[in-house]
Short mmCIF file of C-alpha atoms in Angstrom, two decimals:
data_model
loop_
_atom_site.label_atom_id
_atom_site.label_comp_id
_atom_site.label_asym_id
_atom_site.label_seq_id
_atom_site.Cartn_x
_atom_site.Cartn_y
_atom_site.Cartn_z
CA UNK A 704 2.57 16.46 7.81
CA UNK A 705 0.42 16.54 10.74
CA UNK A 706 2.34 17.08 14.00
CA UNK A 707 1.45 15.70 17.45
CA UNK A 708 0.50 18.28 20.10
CA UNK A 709 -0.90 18.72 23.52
CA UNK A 710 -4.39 19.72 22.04
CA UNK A 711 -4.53 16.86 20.01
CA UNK A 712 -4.72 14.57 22.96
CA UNK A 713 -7.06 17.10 24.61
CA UNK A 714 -9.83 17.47 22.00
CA UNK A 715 -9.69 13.91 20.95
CA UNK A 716 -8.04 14.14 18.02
CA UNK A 717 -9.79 11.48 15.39
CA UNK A 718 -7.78 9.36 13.38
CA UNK A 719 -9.15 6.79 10.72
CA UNK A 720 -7.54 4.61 8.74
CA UNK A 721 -8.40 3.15 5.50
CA UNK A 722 -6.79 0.68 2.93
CA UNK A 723 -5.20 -2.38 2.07
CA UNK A 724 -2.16 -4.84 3.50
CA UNK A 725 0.14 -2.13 2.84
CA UNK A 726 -1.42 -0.23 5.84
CA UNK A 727 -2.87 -3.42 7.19
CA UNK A 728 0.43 -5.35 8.34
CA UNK A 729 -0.57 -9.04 7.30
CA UNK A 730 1.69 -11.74 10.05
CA UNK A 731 3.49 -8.65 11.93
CA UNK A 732 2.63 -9.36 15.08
CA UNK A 733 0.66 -9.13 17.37
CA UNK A 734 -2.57 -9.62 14.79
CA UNK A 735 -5.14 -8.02 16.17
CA UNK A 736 -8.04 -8.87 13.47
CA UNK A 737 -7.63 -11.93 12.05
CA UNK A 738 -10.05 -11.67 8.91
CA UNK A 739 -7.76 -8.22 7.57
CA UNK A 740 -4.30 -10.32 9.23
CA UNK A 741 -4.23 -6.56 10.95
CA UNK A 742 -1.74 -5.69 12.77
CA UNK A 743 -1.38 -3.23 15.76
CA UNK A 744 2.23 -2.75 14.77
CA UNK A 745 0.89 -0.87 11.79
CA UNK A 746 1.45 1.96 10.69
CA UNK A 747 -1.66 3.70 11.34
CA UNK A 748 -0.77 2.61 15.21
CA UNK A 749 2.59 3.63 14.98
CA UNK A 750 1.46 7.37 13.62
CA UNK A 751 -1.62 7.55 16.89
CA UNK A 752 0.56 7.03 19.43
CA UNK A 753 3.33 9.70 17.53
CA UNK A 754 0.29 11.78 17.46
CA UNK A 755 -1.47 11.06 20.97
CA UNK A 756 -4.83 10.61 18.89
CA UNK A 757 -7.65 8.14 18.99
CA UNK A 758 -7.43 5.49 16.33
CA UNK A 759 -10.18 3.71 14.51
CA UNK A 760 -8.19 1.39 12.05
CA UNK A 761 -10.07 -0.13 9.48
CA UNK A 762 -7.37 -1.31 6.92
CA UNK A 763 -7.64 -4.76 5.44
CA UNK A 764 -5.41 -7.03 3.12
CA UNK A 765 -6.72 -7.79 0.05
CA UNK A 766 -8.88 -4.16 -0.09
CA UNK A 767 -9.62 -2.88 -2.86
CA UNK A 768 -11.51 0.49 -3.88
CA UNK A 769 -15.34 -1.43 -3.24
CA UNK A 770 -14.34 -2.44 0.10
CA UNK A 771 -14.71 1.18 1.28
CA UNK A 772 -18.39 1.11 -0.12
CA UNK A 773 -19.19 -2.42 0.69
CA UNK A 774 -18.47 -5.47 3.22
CA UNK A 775 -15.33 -7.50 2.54
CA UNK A 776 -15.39 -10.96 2.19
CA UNK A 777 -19.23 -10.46 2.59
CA UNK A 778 -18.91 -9.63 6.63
CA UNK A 779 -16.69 -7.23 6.81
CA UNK A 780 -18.39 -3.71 7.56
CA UNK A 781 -17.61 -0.79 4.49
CA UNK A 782 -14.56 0.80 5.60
CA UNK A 783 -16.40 3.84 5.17
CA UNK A 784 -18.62 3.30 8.14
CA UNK A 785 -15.64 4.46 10.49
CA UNK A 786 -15.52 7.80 9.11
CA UNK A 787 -18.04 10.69 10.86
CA UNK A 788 -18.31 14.48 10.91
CA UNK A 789 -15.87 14.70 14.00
CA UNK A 790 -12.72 12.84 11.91
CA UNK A 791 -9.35 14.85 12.29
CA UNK A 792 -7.39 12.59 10.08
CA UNK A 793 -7.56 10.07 7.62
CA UNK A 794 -4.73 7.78 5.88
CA UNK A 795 -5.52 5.91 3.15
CA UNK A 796 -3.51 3.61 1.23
CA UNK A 797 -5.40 1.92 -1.58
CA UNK A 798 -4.87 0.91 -5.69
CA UNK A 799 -2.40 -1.87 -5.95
CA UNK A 800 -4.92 -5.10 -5.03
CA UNK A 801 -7.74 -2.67 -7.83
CA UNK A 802 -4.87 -3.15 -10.67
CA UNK A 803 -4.23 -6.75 -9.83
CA UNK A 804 -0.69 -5.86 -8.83
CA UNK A 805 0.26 -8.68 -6.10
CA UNK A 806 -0.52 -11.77 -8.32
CA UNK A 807 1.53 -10.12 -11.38
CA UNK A 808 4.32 -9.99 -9.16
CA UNK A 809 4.27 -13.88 -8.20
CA UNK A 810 3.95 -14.30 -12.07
CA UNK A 811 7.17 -12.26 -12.56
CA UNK A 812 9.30 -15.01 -10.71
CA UNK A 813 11.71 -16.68 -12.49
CA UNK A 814 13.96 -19.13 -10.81
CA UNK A 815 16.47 -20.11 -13.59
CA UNK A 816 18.65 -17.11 -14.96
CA UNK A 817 17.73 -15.52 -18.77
CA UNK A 818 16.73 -17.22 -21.15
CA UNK A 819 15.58 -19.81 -19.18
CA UNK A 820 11.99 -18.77 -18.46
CA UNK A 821 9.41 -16.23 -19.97
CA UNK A 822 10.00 -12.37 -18.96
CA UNK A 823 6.68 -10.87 -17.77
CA UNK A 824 7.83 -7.83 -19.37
CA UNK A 825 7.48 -9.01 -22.49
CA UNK A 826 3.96 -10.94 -21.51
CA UNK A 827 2.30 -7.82 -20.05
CA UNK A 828 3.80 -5.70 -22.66
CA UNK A 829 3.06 -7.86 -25.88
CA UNK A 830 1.12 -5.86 -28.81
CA UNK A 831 2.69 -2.80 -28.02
CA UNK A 832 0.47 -2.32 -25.09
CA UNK A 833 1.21 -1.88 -21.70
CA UNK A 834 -1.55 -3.71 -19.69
CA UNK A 835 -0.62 -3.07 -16.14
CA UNK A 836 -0.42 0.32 -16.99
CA UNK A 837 -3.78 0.33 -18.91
CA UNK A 838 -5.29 -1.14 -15.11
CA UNK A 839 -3.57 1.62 -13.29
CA UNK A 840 -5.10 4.33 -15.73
CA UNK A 841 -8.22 2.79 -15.29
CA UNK A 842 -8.90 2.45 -11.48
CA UNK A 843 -7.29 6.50 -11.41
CA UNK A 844 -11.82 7.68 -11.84
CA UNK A 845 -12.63 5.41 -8.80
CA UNK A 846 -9.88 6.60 -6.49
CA UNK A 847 -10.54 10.00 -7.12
CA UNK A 848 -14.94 9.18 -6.71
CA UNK A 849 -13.20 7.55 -3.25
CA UNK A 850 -11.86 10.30 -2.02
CA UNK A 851 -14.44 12.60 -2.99
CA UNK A 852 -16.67 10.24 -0.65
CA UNK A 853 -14.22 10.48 1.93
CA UNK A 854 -14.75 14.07 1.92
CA UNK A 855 -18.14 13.98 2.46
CA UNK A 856 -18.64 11.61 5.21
CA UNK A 857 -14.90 13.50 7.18
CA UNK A 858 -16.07 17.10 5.96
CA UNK A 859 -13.38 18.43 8.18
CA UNK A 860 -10.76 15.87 7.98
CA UNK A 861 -7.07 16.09 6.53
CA UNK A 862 -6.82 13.72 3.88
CA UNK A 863 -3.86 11.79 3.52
CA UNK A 864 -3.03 8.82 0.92
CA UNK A 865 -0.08 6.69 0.84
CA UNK A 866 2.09 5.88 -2.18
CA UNK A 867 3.50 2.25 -2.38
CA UNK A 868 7.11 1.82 -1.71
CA UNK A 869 10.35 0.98 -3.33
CA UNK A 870 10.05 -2.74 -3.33
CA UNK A 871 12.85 -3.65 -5.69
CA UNK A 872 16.25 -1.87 -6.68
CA UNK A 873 17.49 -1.27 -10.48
CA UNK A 874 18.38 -4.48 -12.26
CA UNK A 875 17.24 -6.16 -8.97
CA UNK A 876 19.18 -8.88 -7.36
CA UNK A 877 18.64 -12.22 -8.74
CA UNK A 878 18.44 -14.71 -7.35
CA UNK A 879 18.25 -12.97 -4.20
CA UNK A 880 15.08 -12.07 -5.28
CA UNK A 881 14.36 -14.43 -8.52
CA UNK A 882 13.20 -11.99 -10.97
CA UNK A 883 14.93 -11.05 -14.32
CA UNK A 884 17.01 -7.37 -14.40
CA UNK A 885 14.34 -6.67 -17.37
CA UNK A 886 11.18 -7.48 -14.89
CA UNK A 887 12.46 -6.03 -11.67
CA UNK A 888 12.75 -2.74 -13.50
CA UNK A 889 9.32 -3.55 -15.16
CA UNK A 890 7.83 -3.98 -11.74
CA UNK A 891 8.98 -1.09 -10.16
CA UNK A 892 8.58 1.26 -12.75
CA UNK A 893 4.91 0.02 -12.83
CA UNK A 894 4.61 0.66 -9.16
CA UNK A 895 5.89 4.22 -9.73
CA UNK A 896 3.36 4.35 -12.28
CA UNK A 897 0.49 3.53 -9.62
CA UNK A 898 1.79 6.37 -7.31
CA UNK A 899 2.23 8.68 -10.23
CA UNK A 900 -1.59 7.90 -10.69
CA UNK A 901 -2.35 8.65 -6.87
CA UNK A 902 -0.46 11.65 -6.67
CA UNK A 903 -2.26 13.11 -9.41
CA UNK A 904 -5.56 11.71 -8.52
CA UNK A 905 -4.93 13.14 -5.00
CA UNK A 906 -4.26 16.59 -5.71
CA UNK A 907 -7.22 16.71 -8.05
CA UNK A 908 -9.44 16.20 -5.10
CA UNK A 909 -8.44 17.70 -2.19
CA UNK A 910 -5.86 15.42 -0.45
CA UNK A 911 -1.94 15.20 0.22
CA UNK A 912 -0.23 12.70 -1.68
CA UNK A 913 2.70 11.19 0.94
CA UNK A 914 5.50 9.56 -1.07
CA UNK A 915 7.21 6.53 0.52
CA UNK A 916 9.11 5.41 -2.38
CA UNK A 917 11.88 7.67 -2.15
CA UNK A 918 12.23 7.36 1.92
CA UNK A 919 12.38 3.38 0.79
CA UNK A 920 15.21 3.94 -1.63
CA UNK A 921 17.94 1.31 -0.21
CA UNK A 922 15.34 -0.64 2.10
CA UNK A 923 13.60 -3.12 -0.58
CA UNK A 924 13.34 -6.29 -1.18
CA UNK A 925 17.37 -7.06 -2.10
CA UNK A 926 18.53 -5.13 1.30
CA UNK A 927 19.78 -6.96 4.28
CA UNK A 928 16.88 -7.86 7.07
CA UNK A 929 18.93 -5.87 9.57
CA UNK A 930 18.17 -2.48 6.83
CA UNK A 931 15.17 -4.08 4.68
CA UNK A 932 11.81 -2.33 4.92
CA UNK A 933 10.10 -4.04 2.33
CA UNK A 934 9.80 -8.14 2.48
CA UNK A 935 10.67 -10.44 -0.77
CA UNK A 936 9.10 -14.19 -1.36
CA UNK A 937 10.72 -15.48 1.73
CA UNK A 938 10.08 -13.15 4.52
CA UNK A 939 13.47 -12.37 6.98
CA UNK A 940 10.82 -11.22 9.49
CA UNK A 941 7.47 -11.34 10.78
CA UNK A 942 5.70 -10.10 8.02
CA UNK A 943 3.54 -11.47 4.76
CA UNK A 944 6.14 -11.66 1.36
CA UNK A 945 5.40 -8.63 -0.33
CA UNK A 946 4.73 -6.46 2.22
CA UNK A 947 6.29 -4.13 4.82
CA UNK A 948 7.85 -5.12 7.67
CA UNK A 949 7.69 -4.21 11.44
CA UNK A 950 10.51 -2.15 10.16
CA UNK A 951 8.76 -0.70 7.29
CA UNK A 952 5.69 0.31 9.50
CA UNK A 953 7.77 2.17 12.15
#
């Protein structure tokens, strides 16, 4: 990890961040750019002012791996167009919106106990195939072309990408949080499948791979507000369902 110093603040130490609502903070307030629902209770504003450096924050919910390249929503500018020569730092946090992750999880819900219902498990898994798996696989070649870019346009940059957290326990807790034992496990084991596939894709081209789903153990979407890090459908805080909380930033 990089650690704050006096020099930092004296040299200007450069600090961009890149990526999705994970990073973003969609409804934490206050929102500082509506378009991304941005937040400046993020955690790419929480980390400058730990390390006394000068933030350009460029996250955005609903990014996905084009975004860098091009302009979201068709006015946002590339989030590559922050990054220069001069960059000390750069997060990035990026994947789950390329595999299609966030509407898979609203099809999970199931608000009558087994067998009332159909278990996404089975659905995504039919024929023997995994398909959520299969999109995670395939985005792996354009994260790793990403941060290759990345490297080129922040030559002397750290590089550091963000895993996705632990959003539900084992078995889960329905109907806490209405999904089936069978699909919570699903869903979680295909998130640790996505950071499995950034990990890997991260050391195989040059960046550091930060894990927050074993800090999140115990702070998910079944945990008490007062302790939860990581919102379910009906948010205990100010923050989007889904997503981390003011909490969860920090």
């Amino acid at each position: 990890m990089v650690s704050p110093t006096t020099a930092h603040a004296a040299d200007g130490f450069e600090y961009v961040a890149l990526g999705d609502s994970s990073a973003a903070g969609p409804l934490i307030l206050p929102q500082i750019n509506l378009p991304c629902l941005r937040s400046s209770a993020n955690y790419p504003h929480v980390a400058a002012a730990a390390l006394g450096a000068r933030l350009t924050d460029v996250t955005c919910s609903g990014a996905e791996i084009p975004d860098f390249s091009g302009k979201q929503f068709g006015f946002v500018p590339p989030q590559y167009s922050a990054l220069k020569s001069t960059t000390d730092l750069v997060t990035v946090a990026i994947g789950a919106n390329d595999a299609g992750l966030f509407p898979v999880a609203l099809s999970c819900l199931n608000l009558l106990p087994a067998p009332a219902g159909i278990s996404c498990k089975e659905r995504y898994t039919a024929g023997g195939t995994d398909q959520l798996a299969a999109r995670i696989d395939a985005t792996g070649p354009a994260l790793g072309k990403a941060l290759d870019h990345i490297r080129e346009l922040a030559p002397n940059a750290r590089i550091i990408v963000t895993g996705y957290g632990t959003y539900i326990r084992p078995g889960g807790c329905f109907p806490k949080v209405p999904v089936w034992p069978i699909d919570a496990d699903y869903l979680q084991g295909t998130i640790d499948h996505l950071n499995r596939m950034i990990a890997t894709q991260s050391a195989a081209h040059g960046a550091t791979y930060l894990d927050l789903r074993t800090p999140s153990i115990g702070h998910d979407t079944c945990a008490p507000a007062t302790t939860r890090w990581l919102e379910g459908l009906i948010p205990g805080s100010d923050a989007a369902p889904l997503h981390p909380s003011r909490r969860g930033m920090a």
